[in-house]
CSV table of C-alpha atoms in Angstrom, one decimal:
chain,number,residue,atom,x,y,z
V,1,MET,CA,-11.4,-1.4,28.5
V,2,GLU,CA,-12.6,-0.9,24.9
V,3,ILE,CA,-10.1,-1.4,22.0
V,4,TYR,CA,-9.6,2.3,21.3
V,5,LYS,CA,-8.6,3.0,24.8
V,6,LYS,CA,-6.2,0.0,24.7
V,7,LEU,CA,-4.7,1.3,21.5
V,8,LEU,CA,-4.2,4.7,23.0
V,9,GLU,CA,-2.4,3.2,25.9
V,10,VAL,CA,-0.1,1.2,23.5
V,11,ARG,CA,0.6,4.5,21.6
V,12,LYS,CA,1.6,6.2,24.9
V,13,GLN,CA,3.9,3.3,25.8
V,14,VAL,CA,5.7,3.0,22.5
V,15,ASP,CA,8.3,5.6,21.4
V,16,TYR,CA,8.6,7.1,17.9
V,17,LEU,CA,10.4,4.7,15.6
V,18,GLN,CA,13.4,6.0,13.7
V,19,LYS,CA,13.9,5.0,10.1
V,20,GLU,CA,17.0,2.9,10.5
V,21,ASN,CA,17.0,0.9,7.2
V,22,GLN,CA,17.8,2.1,3.8
V,23,GLY,CA,17.2,0.7,0.3
V,24,HIS,CA,16.2,1.6,-3.2
V,25,GLY,CA,16.8,5.3,-2.5
V,26,PHE,CA,14.8,5.8,0.7
V,27,LYS,CA,14.9,5.1,4.4
V,28,TYR,CA,12.3,3.0,6.2
V,29,VAL,CA,11.2,1.3,9.4
V,30,SER,CA,11.2,-2.5,9.0
V,31,SER,CA,8.2,-4.6,10.0
V,32,SER,CA,10.4,-6.4,12.5
V,33,GLN,CA,11.3,-3.0,14.1
V,34,VAL,CA,7.6,-2.2,14.4
V,35,LEU,CA,6.7,-5.6,15.9
V,36,SER,CA,9.6,-5.5,18.3
V,37,ALA,CA,8.5,-2.1,19.6
V,38,LEU,CA,4.8,-3.0,19.9
V,39,ARG,CA,5.0,-6.5,21.3
V,40,LYS,CA,5.4,-5.7,25.0
V,41,ALA,CA,2.8,-2.9,25.0
V,42,MET,CA,0.3,-5.0,23.1
V,43,ASN,CA,0.8,-7.9,25.5
V,44,ASP,CA,0.4,-5.6,28.5
V,45,HIS,CA,-3.0,-4.5,27.2
V,46,GLY,CA,-4.2,-7.9,25.9
V,47,LEU,CA,-4.1,-7.0,22.2
V,48,LEU,CA,-3.3,-9.3,19.4
V,49,LEU,CA,-2.1,-8.4,15.9
V,50,ILE,CA,-3.6,-10.6,13.2
V,51,PRO,CA,-2.3,-9.8,9.7
V,52,ASN,CA,-4.9,-10.0,7.0
V,53,ILE,CA,-4.1,-9.6,3.2
V,54,VAL,CA,-7.1,-8.1,1.5
V,55,ASP,CA,-5.7,-7.8,-2.0
V,56,ALA,CA,-2.3,-8.5,-3.6
V,57,THR,CA,-0.9,-7.6,-7.0
V,58,VAL,CA,2.5,-8.7,-8.2
V,59,VAL,CA,4.1,-6.6,-11.0
V,60,ASP,CA,7.4,-7.4,-12.7
V,61,HIS,CA,9.8,-4.5,-13.2
V,62,ASN,CA,12.9,-4.8,-15.4
V,63,THR,CA,15.9,-2.9,-14.2
V,64,GLN,CA,18.4,-1.2,-16.5
V,65,GLY,CA,20.9,-3.9,-15.4
V,66,GLY,CA,18.7,-6.6,-16.9
V,67,LYS,CA,17.3,-7.9,-13.6
V,68,THR,CA,13.6,-8.5,-12.9
V,69,TRP,CA,12.2,-7.2,-9.6
V,70,LYS,CA,8.8,-8.2,-8.2
V,71,PHE,CA,6.8,-5.5,-6.7
V,72,THR,CA,3.9,-6.5,-4.5
């Protein structure tokens, strides 16, 4: 089975992920939620997720409270 057919089968098997986390004024789905939801379906279809960072930039942001946040 070619990769696109396998990915389609994974999509059929995995339910919609609800945004359960909240921070910095918005809701989001965490990476651990995504991986947890995908793991079994990807294993069933012989797929492997290999993260690859192509580019990264780190920017300092000073808050009004005097803290420095790092945005990547």
